[in-house]
PDB file of C-alpha atoms and ligand atoms in Angstrom:
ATOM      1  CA  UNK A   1       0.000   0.000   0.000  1.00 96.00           C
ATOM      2  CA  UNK A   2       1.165   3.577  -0.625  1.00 98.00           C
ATOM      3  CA  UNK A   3       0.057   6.291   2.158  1.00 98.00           C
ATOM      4  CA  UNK A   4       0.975   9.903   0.273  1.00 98.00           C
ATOM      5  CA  UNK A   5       0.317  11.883   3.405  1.00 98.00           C
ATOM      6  CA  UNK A   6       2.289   9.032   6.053  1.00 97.00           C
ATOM      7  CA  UNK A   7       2.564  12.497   8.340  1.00 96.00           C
ATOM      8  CA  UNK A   8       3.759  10.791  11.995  1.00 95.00           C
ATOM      9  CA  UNK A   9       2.529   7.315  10.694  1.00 97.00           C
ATOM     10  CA  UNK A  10      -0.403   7.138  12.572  1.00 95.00           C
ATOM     11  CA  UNK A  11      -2.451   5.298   9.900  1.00 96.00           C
ATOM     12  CA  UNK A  12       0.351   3.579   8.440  1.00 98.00           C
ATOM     13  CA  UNK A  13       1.014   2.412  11.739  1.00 97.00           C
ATOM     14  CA  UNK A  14      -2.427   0.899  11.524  1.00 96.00           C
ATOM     15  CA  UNK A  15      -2.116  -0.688   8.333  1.00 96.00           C
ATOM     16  CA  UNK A  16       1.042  -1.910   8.539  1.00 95.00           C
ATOM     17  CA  UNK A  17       0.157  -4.349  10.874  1.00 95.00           C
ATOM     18  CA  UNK A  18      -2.156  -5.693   9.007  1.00 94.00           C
ATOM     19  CA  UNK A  19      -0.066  -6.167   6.112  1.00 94.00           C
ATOM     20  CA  UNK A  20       2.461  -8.966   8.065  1.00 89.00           C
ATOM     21  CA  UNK A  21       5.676  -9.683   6.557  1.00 94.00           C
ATOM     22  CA  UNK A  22       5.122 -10.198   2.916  1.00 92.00           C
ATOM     23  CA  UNK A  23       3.627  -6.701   2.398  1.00 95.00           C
ATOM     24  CA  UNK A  24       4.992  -3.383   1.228  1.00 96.00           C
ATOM     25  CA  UNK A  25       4.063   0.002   2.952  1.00 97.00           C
ATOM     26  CA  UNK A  26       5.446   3.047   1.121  1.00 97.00           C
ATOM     27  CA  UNK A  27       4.768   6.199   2.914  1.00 98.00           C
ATOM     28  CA  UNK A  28       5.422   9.555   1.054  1.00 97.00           C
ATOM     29  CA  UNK A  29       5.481  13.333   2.277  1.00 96.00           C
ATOM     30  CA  UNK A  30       6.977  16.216   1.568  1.00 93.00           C
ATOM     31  CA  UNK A  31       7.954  17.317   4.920  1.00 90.00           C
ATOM     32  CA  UNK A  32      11.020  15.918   6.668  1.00 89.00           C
ATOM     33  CA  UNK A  33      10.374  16.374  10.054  1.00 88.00           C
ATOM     34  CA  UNK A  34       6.731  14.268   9.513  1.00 92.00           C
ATOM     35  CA  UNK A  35       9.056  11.321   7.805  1.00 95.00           C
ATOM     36  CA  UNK A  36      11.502  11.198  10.619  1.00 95.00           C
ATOM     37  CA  UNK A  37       8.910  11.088  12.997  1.00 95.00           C
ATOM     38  CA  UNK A  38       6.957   8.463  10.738  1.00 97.00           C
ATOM     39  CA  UNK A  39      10.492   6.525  10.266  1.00 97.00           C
ATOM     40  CA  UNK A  40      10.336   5.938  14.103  1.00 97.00           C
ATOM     41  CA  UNK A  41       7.124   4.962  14.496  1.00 97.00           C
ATOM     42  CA  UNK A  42       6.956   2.485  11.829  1.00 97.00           C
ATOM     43  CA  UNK A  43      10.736   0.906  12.723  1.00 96.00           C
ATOM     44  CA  UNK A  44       9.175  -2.179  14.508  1.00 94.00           C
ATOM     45  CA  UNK A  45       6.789  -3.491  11.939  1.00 96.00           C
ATOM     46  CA  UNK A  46       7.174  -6.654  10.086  1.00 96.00           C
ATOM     47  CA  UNK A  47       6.768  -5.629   6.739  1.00 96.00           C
ATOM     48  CA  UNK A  48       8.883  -4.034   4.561  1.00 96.00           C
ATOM     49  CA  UNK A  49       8.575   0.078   4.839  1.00 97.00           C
ATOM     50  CA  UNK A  50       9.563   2.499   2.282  1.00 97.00           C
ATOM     51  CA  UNK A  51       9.430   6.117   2.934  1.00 97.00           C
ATOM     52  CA  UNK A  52       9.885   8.406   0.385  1.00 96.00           C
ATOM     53  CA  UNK A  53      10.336  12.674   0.809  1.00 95.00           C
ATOM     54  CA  UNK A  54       8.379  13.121  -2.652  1.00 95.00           C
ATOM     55  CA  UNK A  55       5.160  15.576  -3.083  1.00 95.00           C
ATOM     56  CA  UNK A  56       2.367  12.890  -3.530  1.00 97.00           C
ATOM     57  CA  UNK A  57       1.794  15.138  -7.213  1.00 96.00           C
ATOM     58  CA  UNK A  58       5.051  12.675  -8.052  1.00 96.00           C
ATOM     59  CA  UNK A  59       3.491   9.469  -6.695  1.00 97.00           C
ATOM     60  CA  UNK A  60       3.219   7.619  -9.956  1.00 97.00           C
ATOM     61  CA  UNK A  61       7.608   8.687 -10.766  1.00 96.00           C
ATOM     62  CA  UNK A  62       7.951   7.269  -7.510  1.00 95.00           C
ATOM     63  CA  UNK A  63       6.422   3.999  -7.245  1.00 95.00           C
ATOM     64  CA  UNK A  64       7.852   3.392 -11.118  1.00 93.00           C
ATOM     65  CA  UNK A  65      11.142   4.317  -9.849  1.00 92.00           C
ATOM     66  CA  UNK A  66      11.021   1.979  -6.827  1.00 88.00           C
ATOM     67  CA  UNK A  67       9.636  -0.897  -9.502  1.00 89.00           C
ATOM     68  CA  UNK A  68       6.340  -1.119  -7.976  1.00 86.00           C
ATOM     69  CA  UNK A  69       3.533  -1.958 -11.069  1.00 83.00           C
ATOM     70  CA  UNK A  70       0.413  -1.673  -8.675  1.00 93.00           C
ATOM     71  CA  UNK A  71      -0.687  -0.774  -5.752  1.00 96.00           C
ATOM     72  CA  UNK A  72      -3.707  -2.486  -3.260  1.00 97.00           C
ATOM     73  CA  UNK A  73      -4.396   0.646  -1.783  1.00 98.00           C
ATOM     74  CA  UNK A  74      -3.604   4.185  -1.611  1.00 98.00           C
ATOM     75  CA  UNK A  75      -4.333   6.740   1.175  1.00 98.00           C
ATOM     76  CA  UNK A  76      -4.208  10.347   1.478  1.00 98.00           C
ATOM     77  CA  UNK A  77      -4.830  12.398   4.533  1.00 97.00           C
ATOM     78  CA  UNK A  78      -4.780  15.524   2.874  1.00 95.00           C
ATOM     79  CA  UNK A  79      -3.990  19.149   4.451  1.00 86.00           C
ATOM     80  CA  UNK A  80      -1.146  19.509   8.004  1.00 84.00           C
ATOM     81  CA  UNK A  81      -0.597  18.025  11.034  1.00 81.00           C
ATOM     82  CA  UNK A  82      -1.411  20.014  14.258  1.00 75.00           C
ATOM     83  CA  UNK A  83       2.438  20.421  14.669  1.00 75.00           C
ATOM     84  CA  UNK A  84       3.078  22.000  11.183  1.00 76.00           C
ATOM     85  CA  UNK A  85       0.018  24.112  11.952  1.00 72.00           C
ATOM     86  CA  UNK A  86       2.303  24.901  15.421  1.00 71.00           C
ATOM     87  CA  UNK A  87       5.354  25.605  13.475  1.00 69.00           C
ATOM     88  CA  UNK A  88       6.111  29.533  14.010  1.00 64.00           C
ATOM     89  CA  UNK A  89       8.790  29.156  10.944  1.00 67.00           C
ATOM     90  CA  UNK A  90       5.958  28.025   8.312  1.00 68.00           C
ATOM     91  CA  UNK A  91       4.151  30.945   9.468  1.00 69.00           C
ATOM     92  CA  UNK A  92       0.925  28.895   8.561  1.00 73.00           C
ATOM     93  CA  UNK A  93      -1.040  29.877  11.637  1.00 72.00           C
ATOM     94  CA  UNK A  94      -2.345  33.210  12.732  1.00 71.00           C
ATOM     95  CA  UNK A  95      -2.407  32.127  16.049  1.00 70.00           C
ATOM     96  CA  UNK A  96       2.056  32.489  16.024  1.00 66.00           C
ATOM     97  CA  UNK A  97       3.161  35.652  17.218  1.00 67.00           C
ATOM     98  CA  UNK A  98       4.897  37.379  14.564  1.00 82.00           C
ATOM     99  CA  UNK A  99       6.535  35.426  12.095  1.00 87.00           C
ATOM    100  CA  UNK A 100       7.624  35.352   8.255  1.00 90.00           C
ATOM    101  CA  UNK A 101       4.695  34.936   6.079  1.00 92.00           C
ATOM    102  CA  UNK A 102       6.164  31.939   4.392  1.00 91.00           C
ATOM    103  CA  UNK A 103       3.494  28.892   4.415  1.00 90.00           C
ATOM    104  CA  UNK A 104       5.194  26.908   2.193  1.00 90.00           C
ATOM    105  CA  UNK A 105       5.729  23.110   3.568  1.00 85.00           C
ATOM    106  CA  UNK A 106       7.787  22.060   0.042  1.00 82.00           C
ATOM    107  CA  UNK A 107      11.174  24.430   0.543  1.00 78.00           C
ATOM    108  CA  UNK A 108      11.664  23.741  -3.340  1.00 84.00           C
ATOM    109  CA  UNK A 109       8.200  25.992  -4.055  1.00 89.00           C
ATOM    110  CA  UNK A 110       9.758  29.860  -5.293  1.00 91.00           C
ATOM    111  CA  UNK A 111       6.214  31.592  -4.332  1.00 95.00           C
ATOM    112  CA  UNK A 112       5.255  32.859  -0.261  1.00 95.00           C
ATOM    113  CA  UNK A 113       2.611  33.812   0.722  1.00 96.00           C
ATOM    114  CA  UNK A 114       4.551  37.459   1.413  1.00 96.00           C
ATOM    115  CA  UNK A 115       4.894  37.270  -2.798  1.00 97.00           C
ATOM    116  CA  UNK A 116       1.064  36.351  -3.213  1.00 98.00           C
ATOM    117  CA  UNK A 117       0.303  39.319  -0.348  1.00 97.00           C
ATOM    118  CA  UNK A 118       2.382  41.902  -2.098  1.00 98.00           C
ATOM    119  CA  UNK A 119       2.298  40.733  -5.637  1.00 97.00           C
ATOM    120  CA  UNK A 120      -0.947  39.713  -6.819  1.00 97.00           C
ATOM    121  CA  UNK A 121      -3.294  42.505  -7.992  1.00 97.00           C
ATOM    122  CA  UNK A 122      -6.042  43.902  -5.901  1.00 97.00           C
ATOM    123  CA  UNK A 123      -8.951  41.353  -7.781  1.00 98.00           C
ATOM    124  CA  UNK A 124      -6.914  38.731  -7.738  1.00 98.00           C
ATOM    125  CA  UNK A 125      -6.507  38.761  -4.282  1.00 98.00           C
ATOM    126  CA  UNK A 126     -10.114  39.120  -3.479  1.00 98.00           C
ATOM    127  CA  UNK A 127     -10.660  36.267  -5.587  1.00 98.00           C
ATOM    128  CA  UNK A 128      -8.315  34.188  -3.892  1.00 97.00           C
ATOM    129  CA  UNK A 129      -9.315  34.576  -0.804  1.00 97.00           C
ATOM    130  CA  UNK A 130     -13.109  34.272  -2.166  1.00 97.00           C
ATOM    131  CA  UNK A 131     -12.618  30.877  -3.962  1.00 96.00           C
ATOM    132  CA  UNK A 132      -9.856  29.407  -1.654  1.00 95.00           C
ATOM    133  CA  UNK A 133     -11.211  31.168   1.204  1.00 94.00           C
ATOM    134  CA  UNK A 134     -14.516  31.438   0.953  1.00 92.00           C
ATOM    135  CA  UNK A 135     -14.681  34.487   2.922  1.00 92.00           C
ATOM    136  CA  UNK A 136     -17.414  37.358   1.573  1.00 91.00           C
ATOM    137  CA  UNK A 137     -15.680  40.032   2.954  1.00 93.00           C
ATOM    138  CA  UNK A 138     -13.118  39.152   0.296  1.00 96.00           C
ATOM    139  CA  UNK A 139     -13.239  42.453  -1.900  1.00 97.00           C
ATOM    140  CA  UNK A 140     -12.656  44.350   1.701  1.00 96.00           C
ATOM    141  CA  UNK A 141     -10.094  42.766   2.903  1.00 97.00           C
ATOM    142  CA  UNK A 142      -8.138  42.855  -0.344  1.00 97.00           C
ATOM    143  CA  UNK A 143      -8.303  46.687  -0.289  1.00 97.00           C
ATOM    144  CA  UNK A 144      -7.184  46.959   2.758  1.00 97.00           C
ATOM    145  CA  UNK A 145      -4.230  45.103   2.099  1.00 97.00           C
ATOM    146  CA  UNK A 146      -3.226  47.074  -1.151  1.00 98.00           C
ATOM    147  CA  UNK A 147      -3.721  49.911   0.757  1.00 97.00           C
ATOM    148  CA  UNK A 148      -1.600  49.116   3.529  1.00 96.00           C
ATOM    149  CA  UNK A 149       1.470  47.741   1.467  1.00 96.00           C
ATOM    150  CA  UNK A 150       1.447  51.252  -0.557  1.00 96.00           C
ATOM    151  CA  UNK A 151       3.043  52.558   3.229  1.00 96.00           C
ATOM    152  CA  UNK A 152       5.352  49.222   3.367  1.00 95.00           C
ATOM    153  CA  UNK A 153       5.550  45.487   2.546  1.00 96.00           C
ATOM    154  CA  UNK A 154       3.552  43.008   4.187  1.00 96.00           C
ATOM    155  CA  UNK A 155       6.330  40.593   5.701  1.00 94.00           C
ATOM    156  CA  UNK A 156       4.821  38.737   8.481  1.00 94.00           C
ATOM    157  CA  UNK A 157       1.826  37.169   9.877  1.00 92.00           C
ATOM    158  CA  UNK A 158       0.521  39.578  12.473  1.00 92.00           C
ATOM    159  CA  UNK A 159       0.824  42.443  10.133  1.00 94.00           C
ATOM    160  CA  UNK A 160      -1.588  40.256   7.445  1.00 95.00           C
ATOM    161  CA  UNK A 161      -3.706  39.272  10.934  1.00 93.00           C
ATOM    162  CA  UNK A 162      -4.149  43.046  11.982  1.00 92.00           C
ATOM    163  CA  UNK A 163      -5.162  44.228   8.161  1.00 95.00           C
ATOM    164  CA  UNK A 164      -7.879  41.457   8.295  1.00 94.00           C
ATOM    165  CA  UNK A 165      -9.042  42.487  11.664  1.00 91.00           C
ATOM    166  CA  UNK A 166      -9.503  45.935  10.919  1.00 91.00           C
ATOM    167  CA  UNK A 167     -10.943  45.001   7.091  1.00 93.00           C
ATOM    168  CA  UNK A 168     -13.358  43.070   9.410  1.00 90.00           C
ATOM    169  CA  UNK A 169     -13.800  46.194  12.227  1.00 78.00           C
ATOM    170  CA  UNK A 170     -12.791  43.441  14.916  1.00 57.00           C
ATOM    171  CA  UNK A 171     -10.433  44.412  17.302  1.00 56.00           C
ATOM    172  CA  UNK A 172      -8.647  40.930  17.289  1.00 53.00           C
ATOM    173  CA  UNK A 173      -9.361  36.964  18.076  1.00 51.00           C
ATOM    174  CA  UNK A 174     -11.895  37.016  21.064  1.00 53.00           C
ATOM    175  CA  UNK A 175     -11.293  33.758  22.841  1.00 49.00           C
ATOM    176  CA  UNK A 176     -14.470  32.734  22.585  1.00 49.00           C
ATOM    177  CA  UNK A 177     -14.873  33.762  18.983  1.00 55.00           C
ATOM    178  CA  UNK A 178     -16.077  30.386  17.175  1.00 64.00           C
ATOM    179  CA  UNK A 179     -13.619  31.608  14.271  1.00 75.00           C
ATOM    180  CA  UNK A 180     -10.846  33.910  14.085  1.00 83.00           C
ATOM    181  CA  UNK A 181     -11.631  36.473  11.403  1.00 86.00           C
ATOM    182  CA  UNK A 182      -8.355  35.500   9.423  1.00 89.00           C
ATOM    183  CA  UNK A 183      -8.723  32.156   9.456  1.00 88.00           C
ATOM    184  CA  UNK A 184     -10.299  32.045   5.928  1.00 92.00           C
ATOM    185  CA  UNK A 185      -7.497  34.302   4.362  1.00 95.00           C
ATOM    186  CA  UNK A 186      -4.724  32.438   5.819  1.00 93.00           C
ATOM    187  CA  UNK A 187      -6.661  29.066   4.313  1.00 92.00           C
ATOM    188  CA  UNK A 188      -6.736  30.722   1.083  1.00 96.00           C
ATOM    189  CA  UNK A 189      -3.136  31.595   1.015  1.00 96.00           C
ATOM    190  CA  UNK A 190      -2.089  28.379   2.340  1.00 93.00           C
ATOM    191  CA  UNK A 191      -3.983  26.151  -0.222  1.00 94.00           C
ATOM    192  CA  UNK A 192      -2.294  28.809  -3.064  1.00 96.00           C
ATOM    193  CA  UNK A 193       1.249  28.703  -1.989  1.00 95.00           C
ATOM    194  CA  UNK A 194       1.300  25.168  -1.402  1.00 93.00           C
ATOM    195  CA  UNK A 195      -0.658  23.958  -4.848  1.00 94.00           C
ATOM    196  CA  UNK A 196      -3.130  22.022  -2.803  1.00 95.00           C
ATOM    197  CA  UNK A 197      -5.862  21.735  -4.778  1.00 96.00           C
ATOM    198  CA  UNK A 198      -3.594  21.219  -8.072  1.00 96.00           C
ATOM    199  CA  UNK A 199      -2.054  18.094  -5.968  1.00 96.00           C
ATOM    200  CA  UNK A 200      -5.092  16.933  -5.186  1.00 98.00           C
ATOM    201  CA  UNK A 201      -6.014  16.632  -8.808  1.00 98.00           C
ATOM    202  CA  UNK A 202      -3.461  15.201 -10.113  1.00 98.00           C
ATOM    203  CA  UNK A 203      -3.282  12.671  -7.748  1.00 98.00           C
ATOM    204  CA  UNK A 204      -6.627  11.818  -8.390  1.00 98.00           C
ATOM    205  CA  UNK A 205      -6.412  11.653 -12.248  1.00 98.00           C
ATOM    206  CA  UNK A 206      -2.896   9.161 -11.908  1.00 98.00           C
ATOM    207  CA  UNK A 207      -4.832   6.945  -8.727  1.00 98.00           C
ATOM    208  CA  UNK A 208      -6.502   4.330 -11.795  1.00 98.00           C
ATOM    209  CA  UNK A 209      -3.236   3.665 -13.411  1.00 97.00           C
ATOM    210  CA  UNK A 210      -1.430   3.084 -10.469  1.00 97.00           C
ATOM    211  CA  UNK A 211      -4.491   0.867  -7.971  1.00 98.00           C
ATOM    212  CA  UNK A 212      -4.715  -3.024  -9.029  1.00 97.00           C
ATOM    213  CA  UNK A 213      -7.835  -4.503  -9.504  1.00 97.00           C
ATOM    214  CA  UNK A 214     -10.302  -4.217  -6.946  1.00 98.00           C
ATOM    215  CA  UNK A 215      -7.735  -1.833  -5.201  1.00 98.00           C
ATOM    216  CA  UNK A 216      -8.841   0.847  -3.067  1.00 98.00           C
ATOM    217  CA  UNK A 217      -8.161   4.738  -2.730  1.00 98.00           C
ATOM    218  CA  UNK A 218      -9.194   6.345   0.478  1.00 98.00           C
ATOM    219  CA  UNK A 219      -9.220  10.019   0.817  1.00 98.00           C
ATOM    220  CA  UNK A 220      -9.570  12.055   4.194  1.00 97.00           C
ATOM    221  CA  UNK A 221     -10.030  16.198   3.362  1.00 96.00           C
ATOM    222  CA  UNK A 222     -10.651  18.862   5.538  1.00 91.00           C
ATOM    223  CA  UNK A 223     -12.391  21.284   3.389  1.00 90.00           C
ATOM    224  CA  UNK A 224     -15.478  21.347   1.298  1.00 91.00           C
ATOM    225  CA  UNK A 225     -13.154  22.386  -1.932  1.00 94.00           C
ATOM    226  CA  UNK A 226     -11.034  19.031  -1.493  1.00 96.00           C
ATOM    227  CA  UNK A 227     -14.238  17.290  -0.809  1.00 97.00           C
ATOM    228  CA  UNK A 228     -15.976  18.628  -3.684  1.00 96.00           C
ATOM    229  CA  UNK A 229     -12.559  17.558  -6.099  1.00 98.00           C
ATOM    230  CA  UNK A 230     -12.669  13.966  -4.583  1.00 98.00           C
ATOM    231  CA  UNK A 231     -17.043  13.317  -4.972  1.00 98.00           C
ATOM    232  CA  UNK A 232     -16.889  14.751  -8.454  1.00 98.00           C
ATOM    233  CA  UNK A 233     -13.663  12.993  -9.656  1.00 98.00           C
ATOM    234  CA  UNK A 234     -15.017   9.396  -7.971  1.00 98.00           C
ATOM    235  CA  UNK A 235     -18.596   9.763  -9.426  1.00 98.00           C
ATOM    236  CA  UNK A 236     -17.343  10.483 -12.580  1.00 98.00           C
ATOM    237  CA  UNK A 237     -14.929   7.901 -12.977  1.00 98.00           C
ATOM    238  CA  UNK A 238     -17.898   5.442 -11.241  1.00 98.00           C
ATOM    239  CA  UNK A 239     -20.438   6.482 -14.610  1.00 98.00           C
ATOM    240  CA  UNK A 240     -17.010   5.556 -17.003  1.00 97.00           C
ATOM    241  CA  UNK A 241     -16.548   2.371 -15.389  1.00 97.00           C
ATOM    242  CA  UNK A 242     -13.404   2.692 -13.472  1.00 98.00           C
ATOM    243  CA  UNK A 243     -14.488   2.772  -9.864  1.00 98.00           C
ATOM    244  CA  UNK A 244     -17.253   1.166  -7.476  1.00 98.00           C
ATOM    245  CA  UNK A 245     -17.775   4.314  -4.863  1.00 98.00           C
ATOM    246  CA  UNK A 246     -18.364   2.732  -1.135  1.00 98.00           C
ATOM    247  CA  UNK A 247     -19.422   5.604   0.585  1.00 97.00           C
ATOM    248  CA  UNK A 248     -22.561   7.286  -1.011  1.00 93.00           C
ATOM    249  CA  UNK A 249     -22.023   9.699   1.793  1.00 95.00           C
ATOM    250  CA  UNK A 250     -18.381  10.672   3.045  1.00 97.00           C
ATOM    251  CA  UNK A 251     -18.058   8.888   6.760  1.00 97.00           C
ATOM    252  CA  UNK A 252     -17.234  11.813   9.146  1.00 95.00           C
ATOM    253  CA  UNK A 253     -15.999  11.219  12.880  1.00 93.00           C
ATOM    254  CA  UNK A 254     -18.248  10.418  15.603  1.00 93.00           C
ATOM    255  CA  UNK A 255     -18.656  12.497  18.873  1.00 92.00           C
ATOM    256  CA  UNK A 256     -16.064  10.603  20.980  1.00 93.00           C
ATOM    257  CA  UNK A 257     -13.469  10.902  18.047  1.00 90.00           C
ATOM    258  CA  UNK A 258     -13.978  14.653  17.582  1.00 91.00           C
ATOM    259  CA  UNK A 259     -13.726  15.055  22.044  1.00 92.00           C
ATOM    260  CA  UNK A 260     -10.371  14.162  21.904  1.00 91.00           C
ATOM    261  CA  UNK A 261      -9.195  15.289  18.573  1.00 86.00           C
ATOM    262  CA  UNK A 262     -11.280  18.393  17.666  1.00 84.00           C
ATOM    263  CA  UNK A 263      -9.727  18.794  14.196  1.00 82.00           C
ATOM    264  CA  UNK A 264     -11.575  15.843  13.135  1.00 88.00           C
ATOM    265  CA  UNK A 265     -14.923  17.238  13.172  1.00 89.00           C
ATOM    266  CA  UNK A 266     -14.064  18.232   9.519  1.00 89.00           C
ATOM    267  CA  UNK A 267     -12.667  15.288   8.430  1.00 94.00           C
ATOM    268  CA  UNK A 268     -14.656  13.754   5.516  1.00 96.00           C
ATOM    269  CA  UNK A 269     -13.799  10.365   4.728  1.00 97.00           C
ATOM    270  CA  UNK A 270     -14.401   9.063   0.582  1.00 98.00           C
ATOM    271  CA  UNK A 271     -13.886   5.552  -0.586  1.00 98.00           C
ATOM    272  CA  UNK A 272     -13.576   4.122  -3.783  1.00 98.00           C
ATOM    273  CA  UNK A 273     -12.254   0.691  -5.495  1.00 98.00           C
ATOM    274  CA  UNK A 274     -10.918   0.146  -8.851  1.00 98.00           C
ATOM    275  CA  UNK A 275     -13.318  -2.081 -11.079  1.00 98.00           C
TER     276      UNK A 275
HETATM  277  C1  SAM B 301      -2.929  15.326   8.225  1.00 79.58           C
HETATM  278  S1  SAM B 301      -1.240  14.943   8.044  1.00 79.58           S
HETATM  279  C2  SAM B 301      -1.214  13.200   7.913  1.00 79.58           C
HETATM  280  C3  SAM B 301      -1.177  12.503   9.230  1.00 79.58           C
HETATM  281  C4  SAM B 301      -1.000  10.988   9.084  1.00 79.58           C
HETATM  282  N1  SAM B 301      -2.140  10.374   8.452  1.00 79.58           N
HETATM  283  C5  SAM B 301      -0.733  10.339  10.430  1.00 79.58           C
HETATM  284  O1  SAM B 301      -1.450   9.381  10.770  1.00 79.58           O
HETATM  285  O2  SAM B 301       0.196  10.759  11.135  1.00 79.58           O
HETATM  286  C6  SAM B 301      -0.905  15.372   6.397  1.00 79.58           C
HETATM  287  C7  SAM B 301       0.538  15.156   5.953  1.00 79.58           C
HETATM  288  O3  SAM B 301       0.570  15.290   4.550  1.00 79.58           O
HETATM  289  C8  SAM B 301       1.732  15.991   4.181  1.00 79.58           C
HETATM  290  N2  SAM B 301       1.455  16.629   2.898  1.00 79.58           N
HETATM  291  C9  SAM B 301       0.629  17.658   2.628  1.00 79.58           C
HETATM  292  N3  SAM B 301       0.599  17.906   1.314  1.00 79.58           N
HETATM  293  C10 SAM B 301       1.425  16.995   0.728  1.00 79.58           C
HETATM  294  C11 SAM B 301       1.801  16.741  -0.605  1.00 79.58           C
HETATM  295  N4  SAM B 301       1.322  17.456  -1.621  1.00 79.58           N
HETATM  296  N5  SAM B 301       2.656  15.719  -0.844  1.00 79.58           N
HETATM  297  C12 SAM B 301       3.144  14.956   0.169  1.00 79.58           C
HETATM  298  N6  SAM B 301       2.826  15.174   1.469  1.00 79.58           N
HETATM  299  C13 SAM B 301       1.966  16.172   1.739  1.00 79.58           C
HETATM  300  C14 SAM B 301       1.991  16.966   5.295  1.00 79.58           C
HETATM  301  O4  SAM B 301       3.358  17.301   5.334  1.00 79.58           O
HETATM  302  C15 SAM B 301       1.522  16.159   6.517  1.00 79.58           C
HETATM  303  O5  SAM B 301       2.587  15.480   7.119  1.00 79.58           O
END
């Protein structure tokens, strides 16, 4: 099996004990720390465990390189782990105090999210952070950041988190705020500088050629735009032929899961097997 988002090997973990001493288990990301992690975790297992430092966009180079013809099952746990999210360096949270407004998890991507904040036009932001966002007060917030970079460049995240708070006349996160008003901007930029959606579709147009028969490809997103990618691309390639979908509706986590992890209240689970 190939997991393209191993992360700490937590699922791989999992499976890997299933798979006993004959099986394979490559596990792919594009963050060293998360395979380092993962390469302890999975050390004790009986079968044989390849991890790879590849962006899962390259999963069908690597599994040709490594000689593998087909796979029984691929899984992708798309978007960060709570420590990336952590990170102060990535500056992918607006909950750091003030750090570079980097956000990219791939050190060979050329584009920040500083270049996106300073470089992009005024409508192309505000449709960024509409589409990838999804936040109406895109057009606003936009302005206010050309406005502010006229007087100097936006370099780090609490500058980007004070323009969004005063775009959204809010002083700054209440604690008991259900939502900090930059999440959705710092979601957009995220998903931009890291390709996330692009990723996402290519994995899911090379996932055929690369699953045996009756192979499976499980996909865990976190937001309804991944979501959306994954129940279009599955239903369509169900009505060619390709794939028997086994979840009609995406399995979410129950209530005890989501008490003691809270991120997984917006986990959607989608299954599919290769006919
Ligand atoms: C939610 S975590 C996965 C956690 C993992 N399932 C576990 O049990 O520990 C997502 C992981 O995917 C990685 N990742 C995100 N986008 C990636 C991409 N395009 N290619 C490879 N890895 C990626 C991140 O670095 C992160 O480690």
């Amino acid at each position: 099996m190939v997991d393209v988002t191993v992360g700490h090997g937590g699922h791989s973990f999992l499976f890997g004990r299933k798979l006993g001493p004959k099986g394979v288990l490559i596990g792919m990301d594009i963050d060293s720390l998360s395979l380092q992690r993962a390469q302890a975790r999975l050390a004790d297992l009986d079968c044989q465990v390849v991890l790879i430092k590849s962006n899962f966009a390259r999963v069908a180079e690597c599994l040709g390189e490594f000689g593998l013809r087909g796979v029984d099952f691929i899984l992708a746990d798309l978007g960060f782990c709570s420590a990336q999210l952590a990170d102060a360096e990535i500056g992918l949270s607006f909950r750091n105090e003030d750090v570079p407004l980097d956000m990219r998890i791939d050190e060979s991507l050329e584009t920040t999210a500083a270049d996106i904040v300073n470089g992009y036009d005024e409508k192309a932001l505000a449709d960024l952070i509409y589409e990838y966002g999804q936040d109406r007060a895109s057009r606003r917030i936009a302005r206010f950041i050309v406005r502010r970079r006229q007087q100097e460049r936006i370099t780090t995240t609490g500058q980007l988190v004070e323009i969004v708070c005063s775009a959204l006349r809010r002083p700054g996160s209440r604690p008991r705020a259900r939502k900090h008003p930059a999440t959705r901007t710092f979601q957009a930029l995220r998903i931009a500088v890291n390709r996330e959606l692009e990723n996402l579709k290519t994995l899911l147009s090379v996932a055929p050629t690369l699953l045996k028969k009756d192979g499976y490809l499980a996909i865990i997103s976190f937001h309804s735009l991944e979501d959306g990618l994954v129940k279009w691309d599955f239903k369509g390639k169900q009505s060619e032929g390709t794939y028997r979908v086994l979840t009609k509706k995406p399995i979410a986590a129950d209530r005890d899961e989501v008490m003691v992890n809270r991120r997984a209240r917006s986990a959607k689970l989608r299954i599919a097997q290769k006919n």
